[in-house]
Coordinates of C-alpha atoms in Angstrom, one line a residue:
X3 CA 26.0 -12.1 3.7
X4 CA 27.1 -11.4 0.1
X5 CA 28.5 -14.3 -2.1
X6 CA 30.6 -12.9 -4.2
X7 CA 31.3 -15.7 -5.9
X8 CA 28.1 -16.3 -6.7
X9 CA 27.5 -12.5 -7.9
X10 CA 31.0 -12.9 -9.7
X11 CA 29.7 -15.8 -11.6
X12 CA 26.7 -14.3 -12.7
X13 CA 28.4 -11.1 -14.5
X14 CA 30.3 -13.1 -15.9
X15 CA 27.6 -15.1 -17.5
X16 CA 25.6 -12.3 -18.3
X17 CA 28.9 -10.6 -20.0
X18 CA 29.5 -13.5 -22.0
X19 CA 25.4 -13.7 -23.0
X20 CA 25.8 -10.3 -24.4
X21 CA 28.8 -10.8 -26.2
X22 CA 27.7 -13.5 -28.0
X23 CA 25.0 -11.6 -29.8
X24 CA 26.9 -8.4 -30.7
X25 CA 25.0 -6.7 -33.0
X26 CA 28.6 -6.0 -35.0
X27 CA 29.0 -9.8 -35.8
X28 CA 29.7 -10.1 -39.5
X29 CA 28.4 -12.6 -42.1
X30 CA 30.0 -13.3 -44.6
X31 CA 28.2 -13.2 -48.4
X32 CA 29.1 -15.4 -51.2
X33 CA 28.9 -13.3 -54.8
X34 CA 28.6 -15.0 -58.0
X35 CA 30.7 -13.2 -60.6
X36 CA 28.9 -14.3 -63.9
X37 CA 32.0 -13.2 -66.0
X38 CA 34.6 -13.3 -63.7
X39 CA 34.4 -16.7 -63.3
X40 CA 34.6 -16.0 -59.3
X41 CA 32.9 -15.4 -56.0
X42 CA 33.4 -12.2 -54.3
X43 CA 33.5 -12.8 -50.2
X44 CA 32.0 -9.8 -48.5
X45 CA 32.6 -8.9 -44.8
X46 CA 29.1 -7.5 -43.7
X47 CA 31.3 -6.0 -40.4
X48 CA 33.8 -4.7 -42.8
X49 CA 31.2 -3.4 -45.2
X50 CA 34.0 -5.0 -48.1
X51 CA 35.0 -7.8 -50.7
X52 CA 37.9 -9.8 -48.2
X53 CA 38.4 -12.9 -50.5
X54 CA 38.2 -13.8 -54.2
X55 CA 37.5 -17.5 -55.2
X56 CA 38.4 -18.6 -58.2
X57 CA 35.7 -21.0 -60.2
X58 CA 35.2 -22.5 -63.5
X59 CA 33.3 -21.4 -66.4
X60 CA 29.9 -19.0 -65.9
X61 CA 28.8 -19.2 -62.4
X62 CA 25.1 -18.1 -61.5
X63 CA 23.1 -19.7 -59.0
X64 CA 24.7 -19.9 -55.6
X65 CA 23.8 -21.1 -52.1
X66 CA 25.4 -22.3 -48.8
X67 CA 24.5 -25.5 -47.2
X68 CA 22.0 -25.7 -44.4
X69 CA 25.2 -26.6 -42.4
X70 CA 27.5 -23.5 -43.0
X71 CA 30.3 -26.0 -44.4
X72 CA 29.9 -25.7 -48.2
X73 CA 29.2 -22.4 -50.9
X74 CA 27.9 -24.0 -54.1
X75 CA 28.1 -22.3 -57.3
X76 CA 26.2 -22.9 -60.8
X77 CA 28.8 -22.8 -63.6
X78 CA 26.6 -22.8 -67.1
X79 CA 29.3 -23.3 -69.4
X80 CA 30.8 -26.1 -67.5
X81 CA 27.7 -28.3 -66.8
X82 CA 28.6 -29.0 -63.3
X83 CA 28.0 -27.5 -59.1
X84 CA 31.0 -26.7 -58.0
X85 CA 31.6 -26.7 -54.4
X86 CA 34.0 -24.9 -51.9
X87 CA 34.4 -25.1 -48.3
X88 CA 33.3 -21.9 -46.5
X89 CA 36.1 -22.8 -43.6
X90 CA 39.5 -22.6 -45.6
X91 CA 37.4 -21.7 -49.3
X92 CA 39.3 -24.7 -50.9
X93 CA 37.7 -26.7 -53.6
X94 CA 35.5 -29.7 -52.3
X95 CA 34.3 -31.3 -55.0
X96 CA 31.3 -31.2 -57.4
X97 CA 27.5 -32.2 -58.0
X98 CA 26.1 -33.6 -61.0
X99 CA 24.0 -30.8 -62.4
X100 CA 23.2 -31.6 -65.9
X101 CA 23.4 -29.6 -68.8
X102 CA 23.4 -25.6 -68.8
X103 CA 22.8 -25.2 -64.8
X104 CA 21.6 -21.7 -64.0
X105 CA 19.5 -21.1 -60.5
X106 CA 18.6 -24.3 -58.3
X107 CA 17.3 -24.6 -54.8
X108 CA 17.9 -26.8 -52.1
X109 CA 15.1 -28.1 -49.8
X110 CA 14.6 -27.0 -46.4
X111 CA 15.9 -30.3 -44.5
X112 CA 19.1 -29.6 -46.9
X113 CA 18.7 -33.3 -48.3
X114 CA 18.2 -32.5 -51.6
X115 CA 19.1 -30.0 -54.4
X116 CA 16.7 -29.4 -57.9
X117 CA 18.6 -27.7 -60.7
X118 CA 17.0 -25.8 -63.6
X119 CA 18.7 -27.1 -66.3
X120 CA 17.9 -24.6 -68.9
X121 CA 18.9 -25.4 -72.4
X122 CA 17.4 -29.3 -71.6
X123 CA 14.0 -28.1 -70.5
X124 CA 14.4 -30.5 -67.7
X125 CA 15.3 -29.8 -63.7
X126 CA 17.5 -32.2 -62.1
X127 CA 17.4 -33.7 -58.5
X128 CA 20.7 -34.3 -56.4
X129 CA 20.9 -36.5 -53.6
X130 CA 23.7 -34.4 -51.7
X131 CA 24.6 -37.2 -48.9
X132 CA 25.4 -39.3 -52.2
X133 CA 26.3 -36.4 -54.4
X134 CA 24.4 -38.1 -57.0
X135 CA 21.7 -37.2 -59.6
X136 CA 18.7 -39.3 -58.7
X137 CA 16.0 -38.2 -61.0
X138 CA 14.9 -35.6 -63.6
X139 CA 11.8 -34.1 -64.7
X140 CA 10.5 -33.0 -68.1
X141 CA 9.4 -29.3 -67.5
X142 CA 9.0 -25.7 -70.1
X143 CA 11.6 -24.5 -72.3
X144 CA 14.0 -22.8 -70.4
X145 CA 13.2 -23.5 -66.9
X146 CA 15.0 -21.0 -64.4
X147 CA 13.4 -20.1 -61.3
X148 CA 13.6 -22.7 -59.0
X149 CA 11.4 -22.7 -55.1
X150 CA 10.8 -25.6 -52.5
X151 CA 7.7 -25.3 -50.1
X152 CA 8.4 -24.8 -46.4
X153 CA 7.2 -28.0 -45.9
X154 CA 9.7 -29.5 -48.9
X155 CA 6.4 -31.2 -50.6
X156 CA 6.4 -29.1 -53.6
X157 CA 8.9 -28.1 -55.9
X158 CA 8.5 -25.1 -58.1
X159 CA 10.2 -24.1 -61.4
X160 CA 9.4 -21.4 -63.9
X161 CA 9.8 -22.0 -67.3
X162 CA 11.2 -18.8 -69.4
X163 CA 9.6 -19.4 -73.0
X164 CA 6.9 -21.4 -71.7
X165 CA 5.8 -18.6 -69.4
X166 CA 4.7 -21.5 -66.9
X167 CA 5.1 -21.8 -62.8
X168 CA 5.6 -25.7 -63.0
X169 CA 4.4 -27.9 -59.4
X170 CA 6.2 -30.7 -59.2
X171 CA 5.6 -33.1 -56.4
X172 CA 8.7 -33.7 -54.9
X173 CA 7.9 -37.6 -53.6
X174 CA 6.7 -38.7 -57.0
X175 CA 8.8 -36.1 -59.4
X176 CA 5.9 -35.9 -61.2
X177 CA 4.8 -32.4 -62.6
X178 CA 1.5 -31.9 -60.9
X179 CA 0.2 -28.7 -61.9
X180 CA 0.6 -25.5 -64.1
X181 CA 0.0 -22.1 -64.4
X182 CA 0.2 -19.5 -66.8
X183 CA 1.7 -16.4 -65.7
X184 CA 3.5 -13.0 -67.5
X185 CA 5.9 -13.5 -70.3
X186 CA 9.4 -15.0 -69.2
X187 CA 9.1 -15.9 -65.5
X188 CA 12.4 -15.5 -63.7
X189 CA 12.2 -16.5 -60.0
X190 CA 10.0 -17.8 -57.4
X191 CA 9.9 -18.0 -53.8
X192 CA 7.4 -18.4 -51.1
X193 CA 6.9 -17.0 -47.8
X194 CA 7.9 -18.4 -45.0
X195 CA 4.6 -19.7 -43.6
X196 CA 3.6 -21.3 -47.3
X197 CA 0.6 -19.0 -47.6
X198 CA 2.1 -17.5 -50.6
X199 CA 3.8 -17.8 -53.9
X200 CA 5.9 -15.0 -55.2
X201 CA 7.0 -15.4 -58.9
X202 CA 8.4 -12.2 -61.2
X203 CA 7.6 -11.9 -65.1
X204 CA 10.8 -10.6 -66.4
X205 CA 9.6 -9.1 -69.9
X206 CA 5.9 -9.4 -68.2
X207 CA 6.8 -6.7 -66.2
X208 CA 4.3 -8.0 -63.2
X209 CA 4.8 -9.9 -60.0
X210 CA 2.2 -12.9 -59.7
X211 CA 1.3 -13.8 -56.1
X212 CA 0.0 -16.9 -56.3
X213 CA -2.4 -19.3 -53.6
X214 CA 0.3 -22.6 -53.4
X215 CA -2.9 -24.4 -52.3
X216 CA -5.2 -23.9 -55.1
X217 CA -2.4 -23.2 -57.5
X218 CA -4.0 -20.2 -58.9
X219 CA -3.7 -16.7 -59.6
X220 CA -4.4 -14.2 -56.6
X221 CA -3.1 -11.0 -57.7
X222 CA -0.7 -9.6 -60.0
X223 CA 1.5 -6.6 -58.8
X224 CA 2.8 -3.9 -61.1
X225 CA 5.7 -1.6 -61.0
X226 CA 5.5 2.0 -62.2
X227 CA 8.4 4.2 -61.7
X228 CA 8.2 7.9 -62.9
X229 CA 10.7 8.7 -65.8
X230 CA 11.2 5.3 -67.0
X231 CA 9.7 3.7 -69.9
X232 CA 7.6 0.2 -68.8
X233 CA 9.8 -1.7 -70.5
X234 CA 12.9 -1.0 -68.7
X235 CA 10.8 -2.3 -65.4
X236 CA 12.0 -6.1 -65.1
X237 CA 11.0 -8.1 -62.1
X238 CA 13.8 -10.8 -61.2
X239 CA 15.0 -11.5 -57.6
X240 CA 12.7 -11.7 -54.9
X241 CA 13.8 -11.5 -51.5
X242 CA 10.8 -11.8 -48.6
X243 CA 11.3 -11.5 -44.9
X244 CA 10.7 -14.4 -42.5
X245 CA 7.6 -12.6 -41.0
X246 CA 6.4 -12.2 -44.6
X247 CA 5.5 -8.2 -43.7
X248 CA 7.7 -7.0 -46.5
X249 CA 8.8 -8.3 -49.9
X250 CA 12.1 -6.8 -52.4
X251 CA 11.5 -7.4 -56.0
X252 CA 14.8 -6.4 -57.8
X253 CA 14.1 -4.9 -60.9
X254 CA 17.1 -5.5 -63.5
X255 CA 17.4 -2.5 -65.7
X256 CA 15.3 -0.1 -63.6
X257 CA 18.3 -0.1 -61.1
X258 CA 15.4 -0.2 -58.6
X259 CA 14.2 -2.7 -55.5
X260 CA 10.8 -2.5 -55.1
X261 CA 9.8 -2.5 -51.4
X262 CA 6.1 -4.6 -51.1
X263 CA 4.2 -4.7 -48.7
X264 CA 3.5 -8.4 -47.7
X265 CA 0.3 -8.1 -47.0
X266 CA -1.6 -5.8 -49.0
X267 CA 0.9 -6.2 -51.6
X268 CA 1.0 -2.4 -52.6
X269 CA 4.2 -0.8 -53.3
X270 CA 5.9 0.9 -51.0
X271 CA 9.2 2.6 -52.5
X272 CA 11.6 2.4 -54.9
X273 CA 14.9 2.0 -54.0
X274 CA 17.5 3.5 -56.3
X275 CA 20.6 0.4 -56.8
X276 CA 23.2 0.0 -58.5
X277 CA 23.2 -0.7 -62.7
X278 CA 20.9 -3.8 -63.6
X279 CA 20.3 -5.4 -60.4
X280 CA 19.4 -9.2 -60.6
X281 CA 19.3 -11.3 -57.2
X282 CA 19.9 -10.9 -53.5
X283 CA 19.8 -11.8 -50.3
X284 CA 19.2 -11.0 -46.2
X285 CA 22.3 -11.5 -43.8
X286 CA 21.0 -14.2 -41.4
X287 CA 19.8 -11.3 -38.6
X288 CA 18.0 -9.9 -41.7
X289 CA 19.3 -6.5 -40.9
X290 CA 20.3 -5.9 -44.3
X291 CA 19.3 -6.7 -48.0
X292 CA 22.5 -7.5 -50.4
X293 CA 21.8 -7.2 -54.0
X294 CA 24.0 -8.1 -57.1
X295 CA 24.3 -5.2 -59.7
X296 CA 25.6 -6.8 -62.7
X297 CA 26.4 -4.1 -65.1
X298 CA 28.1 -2.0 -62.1
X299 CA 29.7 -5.1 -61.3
X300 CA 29.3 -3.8 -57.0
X301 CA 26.6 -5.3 -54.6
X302 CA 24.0 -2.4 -52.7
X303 CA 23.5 -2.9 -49.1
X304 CA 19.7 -2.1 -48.1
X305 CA 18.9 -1.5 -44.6
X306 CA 15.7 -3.3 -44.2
X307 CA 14.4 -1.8 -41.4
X308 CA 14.6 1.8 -42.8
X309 CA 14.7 0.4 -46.1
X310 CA 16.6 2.7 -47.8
X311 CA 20.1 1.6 -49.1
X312 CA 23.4 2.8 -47.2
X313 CA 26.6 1.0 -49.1
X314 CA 27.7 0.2 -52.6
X315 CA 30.3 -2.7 -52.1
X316 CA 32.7 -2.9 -55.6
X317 CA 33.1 -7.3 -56.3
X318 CA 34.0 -9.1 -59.7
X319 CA 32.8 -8.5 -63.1
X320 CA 29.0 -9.1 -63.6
X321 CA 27.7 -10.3 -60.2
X322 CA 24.5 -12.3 -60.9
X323 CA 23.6 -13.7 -57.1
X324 CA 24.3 -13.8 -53.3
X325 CA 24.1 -16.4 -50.6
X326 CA 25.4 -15.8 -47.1
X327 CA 27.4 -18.3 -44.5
X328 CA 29.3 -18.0 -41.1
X329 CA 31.6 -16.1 -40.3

């Protein structure tokens, strides 16, 4: 004999199962309006801006806490991290950044946070339990680009003027290693697995992948793109999938993402953006690429799987990066 029951209970379950991972579920993405002095919320469901934060003075970096409870947001010209909650978007307080924050990184466990400060040539470390600076390190003029190994051993920074990848051993804060790499380094970021280090050359034009292990040079990409002069090709953001199959290099002025492949590291495709595009970022699912567009002041959505770019989404004036939350 049936139980029905039984049978009852089990559509149920499976009902609720597939619910909960309905491919339609929106994130939400944090924008950083460099001249707006705001954050654009996007609805990824929506495919719009929802919500406008207000900030203080020149925000750039931005990231979400390992948590989901906190956006925090880089504001140059007021020497501070300020924080909002992502749950009612209401102020929450502030890190000590040090002078002229501009892109930081916060380690994997989500224990601390390492801020390029760049007009003091130094990067400084918050304890965020304490929200206190406990340390700083001496690194190149203009230090910017800011990476923590998967394993949260090693912190990276790029130094602008210095054209240096800095390793700084995160135990010790003690600079550990160098390398020189094209003229004005922008970002870094490794994959996944910590087999590689990604960092773009800005006025360089090239994108160094570097062994984290040996701390040398493996290859250098370049980026040729027919009509355009080579010096209107400028590598920033970096974006690489968890697999580490395919890498985005945003390429400022070009209004182009370069799709890389993340093993051979050839080229793939050039995907046509939105006016100067600087930094972005995968929803969660990484089913989509956002990237900021500053001088179109709207944010591209890529399809990653078909790579090839499907929305322009309008935000605040001169977007400059994107981190995503919950819902």
């Amino acid at each position: 004999m049936l139980d029905l029951h039984r049978i009852a209970a089990t559509i149920l379950s499976l009902f609720v199962f597939l619910f909960s991972f309905d491919p339609a579920f929106a994130f939400l993405a944090y924008v950083s309006n460099e001249k707006g002095n705001s954050i654009s919320v996007v609805d990824t469901d929506k495919m719009e801006t929802v919500a406008t934060i207000k900030t203080g003075q020149r925000p750039r970096g931005i990231e979400v806490t390992r948590d989901g409870k906190f956006v925090f947001v880089a504001l140059g010209d007021d020497d501070k991290i300020e924080m909002f909650g992502t749950k009612n978007r209401d102020d929450a307080g502030e890190l000590p950044s040090g002078p002229d924050p501009e892109q930081f990184a916060l380690d994997p466990a989500g224990k601390f946070l390492y801020v390029a400060n760049e007009n003091d040539a130094m990067v400084t470390i918050i304890d965020m339990e304490k929200r206190t600076a406990v340390g700083q390190v001496s690194v190149g003029t203009e230090p910017e680009g800011m990476a923590v190994s998967p394993d949260s051993k090693m912190l990276v920074c790029t130094s602008e003027t210095t054209s240096m990848v800095h390793f700084i051993d995160t135990a010790s804060h003690e600079v550990v290693g160098n390398l020189l790499v094209g003229s004005r380094p922008r970002f870094s970021a490794y994959k996944a697995d910590g087999s590689e280090l990604w960092v773009t050359s800005e006025i360089g034009g090239g994108l160094a992948i570097i062994d984290p292990a040996t701390r040398q040079l493996k290859q250098t990409v370049t980026f040729e793109i027919p009509g355009l002069r080579s010096e209107a090709i400028q590598p920033v953001g970096i974006n690489i999938t968890k697999d580490g199959k395919l890498g985005f290099i945003d390429l400022g002025p070009a209004n182009r993402v370069a799709v890389v492949d993340g093993v051979t590291h050839a080229v793939l495709k050039y995907l046509l953006v939105g006016q100067r595009v600087w930094h972005g970022a995968f929803t969660p699912d990484e089913k989509y690429l956002l990237v900021a567009n500053g001088v179109s002041n709207d944010v591209s959505v890529i399809d990653v799987a078909a790579q090839k770019v499907i929305k322009s989404i309008q935000v605040g004036e001169l977007p400059w990066g994107v981190a995503f939350g919950p819902n």
